[in-house]
Amino acid sequence: MAKKSQATWGGRFTAGPADLMLKFSESVSFDHRLAPFDIAGSKAHSAMLAHVGLITAKERDSIHSGLDAILAQIAAGKFTWSTQLEDVHMNIEQALTKNVPAAAKLHTARSRNDQVATDMRLWFKHACAVLADKILGAQRAILSVAKRDGDVLIPGYTHLQRAQPVFLSHHLFAYLEMLERDRARFVEVADHANWCPLGSGAIAGTTLPIDREFTAKQLGFVDAKGRPRVTQNSMDTVADRDLFIEFATACALFGVHMSRIAEDLIIWSSVEFKFIDLPDTFCTGSSLMPQKKNPDSCELLRGKSARLQGNLHTLFVLTKGLPLTYNRDLQEDKPPVFDSFDQTALSADVLAGTIEGLTVFRARCAEAVADPALLATDLADYLVDRGVPFREAHHAVGSVVKLAETLKLPLDKLPTAEVKKIHAGYGDDWAVVFDLKRAMEKRRGTGMPGPAQVKKQFARWAKVLG
Ligand code: ARG
């Protein structure tokens, strides 16, 4: 069924789009969330048009107050979005035109191509700030657990086999490092977003005497010194979707980190480990097995991370074969980034809540870390200290481990006489290494899990996280 042609672009059409086409091509159902950014862009653009004399100050003012009224209407949930009008840009422009005659001049020297690029850059700056802040929240939750229970020792794992003892705080600080990189990544993406597209037009700018720098300044697309930042090639500006991919990458990588943290928590909370108990408020039960308490928040964090990677992949595939410049395919760029934002924001909060509420079972941790085999490497270092080449020392300790297995004795309980038979490097004091306190204190270098280093890192994180 053909409708009367669209007011915004219908001049050369005899028939408007079929209902099916309208349903297929509308984006307002998801891009309406760009409204505040679209309105900010239109206000800046009209201010610039007045600044260069393309519209009068009066016309600018009527456009501004009309846009403010629409924004208030949207905020109050009283604005009627119409899929007939395709997208957020045309919905707002049409609503404005109804009340403000000067609105017919608003789209002077502008295309929806540079308009949507502007809206999205403003949105990315906002979204990155929100997510960076949420990551900070998760980091603070981790730091609070480190403050509470960071003095507990646990086995660190490689290959999910007990490896060497570490303070729980050292393990938690590893999370802080991961999340700090994520936070920095969002700050960087926001910086990449900080270039103003307006003035690029549909593809080749405009013949009208606009002032791009003025618009950029109005919208806060400025460098640290307040100098305007405008994009440098009109074609690249409307074709480029790098930011979408960078943003989705930052979300996906943060998702991977959350997933790995979640996996640790799942393992630690199992009966087999029982290092921690997860908060009831972030777990669920089984409809069949009354005893069950399932780590659902952690499992969903793992699950959501798959979705974040899927969104990134969608954007890669969406853009890879497109000729320059804008193609309508690019309208499909928004659902994945909006979904990545929503899910990442939610996940960060859930991660914070889950971690904040966990209980550390100190006795179970102490029991696990008391395993003397965790200090086998320290025994090799003992031999190295006594002049044995490391490769030989490693072998000599391996033989001691083997002997312990054969005699079914803990490593530190082997008869000294038997140990000394294995290698001449072993002295009567060979078992001094099986003292956890001593073992930890010896790990003094930067980045190591010794108490002095952990203390340093505590101070560092307290400062960084505020
Ligand atoms: N809704 C469109 C999008 O998001 C806006 C740009 C439309 N441009 C065009 N030439 N049809 O991609």
XYZ file of C-alpha atoms and ligand atoms in Angstrom:
478
model
C 0.000 0.000 0.000
C 1.531 3.269 -1.112
C 1.289 6.293 1.169
C 1.591 9.963 0.322
C 5.246 10.731 -0.049
C 7.436 11.764 2.880
C 7.665 15.461 3.612
C 11.424 15.368 4.225
C 12.588 13.681 1.053
C 9.421 13.087 -0.974
C 9.831 15.743 -3.677
C 10.902 13.364 -6.417
C 8.515 10.553 -5.402
C 5.015 9.897 -6.680
C 4.310 7.254 -4.042
C 5.438 6.890 -0.448
C 6.857 3.688 1.002
C 4.702 0.573 1.350
C 3.611 -0.328 4.875
C 5.906 -3.308 4.738
C 8.811 -1.071 3.742
C 8.036 1.335 6.582
C 8.055 -1.509 9.048
C 11.259 -2.861 7.562
C 13.190 0.376 7.386
C 12.185 2.268 10.507
C 14.816 2.757 13.160
C 12.951 5.014 15.553
C 12.038 2.012 17.689
C 15.681 1.873 18.750
C 17.276 5.197 17.810
C 14.737 7.281 19.779
C 17.242 7.059 22.637
C 19.439 9.433 20.652
C 16.873 12.220 21.101
C 18.789 14.310 23.687
C 21.913 14.156 21.512
C 19.970 14.858 18.320
C 18.420 17.911 19.932
C 21.772 19.141 21.250
C 23.159 18.722 17.717
C 20.255 20.649 16.181
C 20.606 23.459 18.699
C 24.310 23.802 17.962
C 23.715 23.593 14.227
C 21.028 26.285 14.290
C 23.215 28.464 16.511
C 25.905 28.167 13.862
C 23.426 28.955 11.053
C 22.510 32.160 12.897
C 26.172 32.913 13.592
C 26.985 32.898 9.847
C 23.769 34.675 8.865
C 21.947 31.784 7.196
C 19.053 32.214 9.639
C 18.134 35.131 11.900
C 18.691 35.234 15.641
C 14.917 35.183 16.042
C 14.626 32.046 13.947
C 17.387 30.417 15.979
C 15.638 31.289 19.215
C 12.317 29.889 18.055
C 14.055 26.686 16.931
C 15.803 26.438 20.308
C 12.681 26.900 22.376
C 10.778 24.506 20.118
C 13.493 21.877 20.566
C 13.560 22.420 24.328
C 9.810 21.874 24.436
C 10.151 18.643 22.467
C 12.914 17.418 24.755
C 10.725 18.132 27.777
C 7.878 16.263 26.114
C 10.122 13.276 25.413
C 11.469 13.283 28.960
C 7.910 13.305 30.282
C 7.018 10.367 28.042
C 4.456 12.485 26.214
C 6.053 12.537 22.778
C 4.453 10.320 20.140
C 7.048 8.519 18.094
C 5.918 7.508 14.645
C 7.495 4.698 12.674
C 6.042 6.375 9.561
C 8.705 9.021 10.077
C 11.492 6.449 9.988
C 13.976 7.657 12.546
C 14.636 9.896 15.520
C 15.875 12.732 13.309
C 12.747 12.996 11.188
C 10.396 12.509 14.116
C 11.909 15.448 15.923
C 12.199 17.655 12.871
C 8.575 17.029 11.871
C 7.298 17.700 15.368
C 9.288 20.919 15.452
C 8.020 22.012 12.049
C 4.440 21.739 13.279
C 4.996 24.506 15.836
C 7.963 26.458 14.520
C 7.910 27.717 10.907
C 11.664 28.416 11.033
C 12.232 24.679 11.506
C 12.029 24.423 7.717
C 15.487 26.014 7.721
C 17.027 23.749 10.362
C 18.318 21.158 7.924
C 20.212 23.796 5.911
C 23.736 22.524 5.162
C 23.083 19.277 7.001
C 22.326 15.702 6.045
C 21.084 12.869 8.177
C 24.433 11.278 7.423
C 26.489 13.845 9.314
C 23.608 14.267 11.769
C 23.522 10.620 12.813
C 27.332 10.534 12.962
C 27.183 13.514 15.338
C 24.434 12.033 17.483
C 26.397 8.833 17.851
C 29.666 10.577 18.705
C 27.883 12.516 21.425
C 26.251 9.282 22.587
C 29.600 7.447 22.662
C 31.137 10.161 24.817
C 28.240 9.831 27.234
C 28.177 6.010 27.149
C 31.926 5.742 27.755
C 31.677 8.047 30.775
C 28.812 5.980 32.220
C 30.638 2.687 31.743
C 33.964 3.994 33.049
C 32.110 5.048 36.176
C 30.427 1.664 36.553
C 33.751 -0.105 36.199
C 35.058 2.151 38.951
C 32.145 0.955 41.082
C 33.085 -2.675 40.491
C 36.715 -1.905 41.303
C 35.719 -0.281 44.568
C 33.682 -3.358 45.489
C 36.743 -5.533 44.851
C 38.917 -3.237 46.939
C 36.435 -3.440 49.811
C 36.747 -7.242 49.886
C 40.524 -6.910 49.764
C 40.325 -4.580 52.753
C 38.119 -7.002 54.657
C 39.776 -10.312 53.855
C 42.861 -9.511 51.822
C 45.207 -10.882 54.492
C 43.930 -14.408 53.855
C 46.289 -16.675 51.941
C 44.951 -18.914 49.178
C 46.581 -21.141 46.612
C 47.092 -19.425 43.276
C 46.315 -21.715 40.333
C 47.767 -22.491 36.953
C 46.021 -25.090 34.793
C 43.469 -25.060 37.627
C 46.049 -26.978 39.688
C 47.357 -25.578 42.938
C 50.485 -23.604 42.110
C 51.828 -21.179 44.722
C 50.437 -19.317 47.720
C 49.198 -15.765 47.284
C 47.331 -13.318 49.427
C 43.684 -13.090 48.429
C 44.308 -9.379 48.021
C 46.987 -10.097 45.419
C 44.475 -12.161 43.464
C 41.865 -9.407 43.794
C 44.393 -6.791 42.717
C 44.869 -8.770 39.510
C 41.186 -8.069 38.845
C 41.776 -4.397 39.541
C 44.534 -4.315 36.925
C 42.241 -5.907 34.328
C 39.411 -3.516 35.079
C 41.734 -0.520 35.158
C 42.742 -1.289 31.567
C 39.055 -1.566 30.680
C 38.348 1.790 32.251
C 41.242 3.389 30.390
C 39.962 1.834 27.158
C 36.600 3.560 27.528
C 38.326 6.850 28.237
C 40.324 6.357 25.043
C 37.234 5.506 22.977
C 35.587 8.667 24.298
C 38.609 10.631 23.127
C 38.354 9.065 19.664
C 34.691 10.074 19.596
C 35.619 13.659 20.300
C 35.562 14.982 16.697
C 32.623 16.878 15.223
C 31.137 15.479 11.986
C 28.659 18.290 11.312
C 29.395 20.141 8.108
C 30.350 16.981 6.252
C 26.828 16.924 4.823
C 25.715 13.850 2.965
C 29.193 13.183 1.570
C 30.744 16.357 0.169
C 30.074 19.152 2.640
C 28.088 22.160 1.455
C 28.387 25.202 -0.787
C 26.969 27.359 1.991
C 29.329 29.444 4.158
C 29.074 27.444 7.397
C 31.443 27.541 10.378
C 32.253 23.985 11.416
C 34.523 25.060 14.250
C 31.719 27.096 15.778
C 29.407 24.066 15.825
C 32.128 21.853 17.246
C 32.739 24.266 20.112
C 29.021 24.476 20.877
C 28.875 20.696 21.225
C 32.023 20.319 23.297
C 34.036 18.674 20.538
C 37.177 20.426 21.755
C 40.680 19.456 22.818
C 42.209 19.983 26.249
C 42.945 23.598 25.356
C 39.383 24.224 24.220
C 40.270 24.254 20.519
C 37.552 22.822 18.238
C 38.063 19.355 16.829
C 36.327 18.789 13.488
C 36.666 15.700 11.310
C 39.056 16.152 8.410
C 37.436 14.326 5.494
C 33.748 14.578 4.680
C 33.603 11.176 2.996
C 35.334 9.329 5.796
C 33.141 11.132 8.298
C 29.873 9.711 6.977
C 31.287 6.279 6.092
C 33.386 5.642 9.213
C 32.078 3.260 11.867
C 35.384 2.574 13.643
C 34.049 4.002 16.862
C 31.211 1.533 16.927
C 33.717 -1.276 16.635
C 36.048 0.252 19.200
C 33.225 0.752 21.657
C 31.921 -2.777 21.152
C 35.490 -4.050 21.544
C 35.894 -2.240 24.836
C 32.609 -3.779 26.003
C 33.527 -7.250 24.764
C 36.947 -7.186 26.409
C 35.529 -5.921 29.685
C 33.005 -8.745 29.258
C 35.817 -11.263 28.949
C 37.350 -9.939 32.162
C 34.030 -10.090 33.990
C 33.547 -13.611 32.693
C 36.925 -14.760 33.981
C 36.323 -13.184 37.370
C 32.890 -14.823 37.453
C 34.461 -18.183 36.672
C 36.870 -17.836 39.613
C 33.947 -17.034 41.897
C 31.954 -20.007 40.636
C 34.859 -22.352 41.290
C 35.657 -20.824 44.678
C 32.038 -21.097 45.786
C 31.702 -24.791 44.884
C 31.617 -27.296 47.758
C 34.879 -28.721 46.415
C 36.652 -25.403 47.086
C 34.419 -23.498 49.484
C 36.778 -20.531 49.687
C 33.786 -18.187 49.497
C 30.041 -18.004 49.802
C 28.174 -15.861 47.285
C 25.456 -13.507 48.510
C 21.942 -14.982 48.495
C 20.775 -11.806 46.800
C 22.708 -12.683 43.640
C 22.022 -16.430 43.591
C 18.972 -18.551 42.856
C 17.732 -21.924 43.976
C 16.623 -25.012 42.130
C 12.935 -25.726 41.537
C 13.641 -29.388 42.165
C 16.656 -29.773 44.443
C 16.003 -27.995 47.736
C 19.655 -27.908 48.791
C 20.857 -25.977 45.742
C 22.212 -22.444 45.725
C 23.329 -21.596 42.245
C 25.815 -18.848 41.278
C 23.480 -17.417 38.628
C 24.823 -13.869 38.575
C 28.290 -15.193 37.804
C 27.001 -17.597 35.186
C 25.064 -14.808 33.506
C 28.134 -12.588 33.548
C 29.866 -15.380 31.657
C 26.880 -15.728 29.330
C 26.501 -12.019 28.646
C 30.131 -11.832 27.618
C 29.289 -14.097 24.667
C 26.579 -11.671 23.642
C 29.018 -8.765 23.784
C 31.380 -10.607 21.471
C 28.470 -11.341 19.143
C 27.634 -7.640 18.930
C 31.210 -6.838 18.025
C 31.160 -9.490 15.336
C 27.919 -8.091 13.898
C 29.611 -4.707 13.454
C 32.665 -6.185 11.785
C 30.561 -8.090 9.284
C 28.205 -5.154 8.775
C 30.989 -2.817 7.657
C 33.511 -5.034 5.915
C 32.103 -5.031 2.399
C 30.601 -1.577 2.166
C 31.740 0.815 -0.543
C 32.342 4.370 0.627
C 30.421 6.204 1.871
C 27.083 5.922 3.674
C 24.931 2.906 2.911
C 21.654 2.184 4.572
C 23.097 -1.046 5.976
C 24.737 1.257 8.491
C 21.437 1.844 10.228
C 21.989 -1.647 11.644
C 25.041 -0.304 13.501
C 22.976 0.950 16.421
C 21.197 -2.102 17.901
C 24.462 -3.918 18.662
C 26.142 -0.944 20.327
C 23.042 -0.063 22.332
C 22.748 -3.660 23.439
C 26.442 -3.769 24.344
C 26.020 -0.628 26.397
C 22.922 -1.871 28.218
C 24.312 -5.296 28.974
C 27.731 -3.994 29.961
C 26.239 -1.404 32.297
C 24.041 -4.010 33.933
C 26.856 -6.546 34.164
C 29.229 -4.082 35.818
C 26.649 -3.338 38.511
C 25.917 -7.035 39.035
C 29.623 -7.793 39.302
C 29.960 -5.083 41.955
C 26.943 -6.352 43.892
C 28.043 -9.975 43.778
C 31.564 -9.233 44.927
C 30.553 -6.782 47.603
C 28.282 -9.350 49.233
C 30.548 -12.372 49.200
C 31.807 -14.046 52.366
C 35.317 -15.433 52.620
C 35.678 -18.758 54.444
C 38.993 -18.013 56.074
C 39.472 -21.452 57.651
C 38.937 -23.257 54.338
C 41.410 -20.972 52.616
C 43.974 -21.581 55.356
C 43.491 -25.316 55.013
C 43.993 -25.238 51.248
C 47.062 -23.046 51.381
C 48.684 -25.202 54.075
C 49.512 -27.760 51.365
C 53.350 -27.841 51.549
C 53.588 -28.790 47.866
C 52.730 -25.159 47.097
C 56.241 -24.316 48.296
C 58.087 -26.869 46.149
C 59.410 -24.017 44.012
C 60.737 -22.351 47.144
C 62.644 -25.555 47.845
C 64.235 -25.320 44.401
C 65.172 -21.721 45.174
C 66.723 -22.979 48.448
C 68.991 -25.270 46.414
C 69.818 -22.460 43.982
C 70.814 -20.357 46.990
C 73.258 -23.142 47.841
C 74.854 -23.054 44.426
C 72.819 -25.726 42.596
C 71.950 -24.811 38.967
C 68.189 -24.265 38.676
C 67.531 -27.084 36.212
C 69.292 -29.528 38.516
C 67.483 -28.086 41.556
C 64.120 -28.476 39.820
C 64.898 -32.132 39.204
C 66.105 -32.667 42.751
C 62.871 -31.221 44.144
C 60.844 -33.329 41.715
C 62.470 -36.405 43.201
C 61.555 -35.251 46.703
C 57.942 -34.784 45.563
C 58.007 -38.277 44.088
C 59.358 -39.683 47.361
C 56.583 -37.944 49.305
C 54.044 -39.545 47.016
C 55.608 -42.966 47.406
C 55.828 -42.712 51.196
C 52.379 -41.078 51.314
C 53.769 -38.260 53.450
C 53.331 -34.495 53.186
C 56.338 -32.919 51.513
C 57.531 -31.201 54.690
C 57.297 -34.366 56.785
C 59.877 -36.417 54.900
C 62.841 -37.698 56.935
C 65.781 -35.358 56.417
C 68.164 -38.292 55.948
C 66.118 -39.515 52.954
C 65.967 -36.039 51.440
C 69.722 -35.562 51.781
C 70.268 -38.801 49.877
C 68.483 -37.290 46.870
C 70.867 -34.380 46.402
C 73.969 -33.134 48.174
C 72.568 -29.604 48.072
C 70.017 -30.400 50.771
C 71.181 -29.419 54.257
C 69.705 -30.197 57.669
C 67.650 -27.015 57.409
C 65.987 -28.015 54.113
C 62.485 -27.797 55.647
C 62.779 -24.099 56.611
C 61.142 -23.244 53.305
C 57.805 -24.682 54.494
C 56.978 -21.625 56.478
C 54.311 -19.598 54.706
C 55.136 -16.362 56.444
C 58.767 -16.646 55.485
C 57.842 -17.695 51.945
C 55.614 -14.671 51.443
C 58.080 -12.228 52.938
C 60.739 -13.379 50.495
C 58.587 -12.235 47.581
C 59.668 -8.634 47.707
C 59.991 -7.444 44.119
C 57.542 -5.128 42.390
C 54.381 -6.954 41.367
C 55.071 -9.912 43.673
C 52.641 -11.152 46.307
C 54.792 -10.463 49.385
C 53.219 -8.489 52.241
C 55.289 -5.355 51.636
C 54.257 -5.268 47.979
C 50.629 -5.965 48.791
C 50.697 -3.081 51.225
C 52.098 -0.839 48.510
C 49.395 -1.930 46.087
C 46.725 -1.296 48.692
C 47.911 2.285 48.983
C 48.091 2.639 45.211
C 44.572 1.348 44.607
C 43.080 3.335 47.463
C 44.517 6.428 45.758
C 43.522 5.462 42.203
C 39.987 4.440 43.134
C 39.413 7.328 45.492
N 18.400 6.351 10.359
C 19.532 6.502 9.519
C 20.717 5.694 10.054
O 20.770 5.490 11.202
C 19.942 7.933 9.430
C 20.747 8.247 8.217
C 19.900 8.140 7.024
N 20.606 8.541 5.861
C 20.152 8.238 4.643
N 20.898 8.632 3.664
N 19.068 7.541 4.430
O 21.570 5.265 9.331
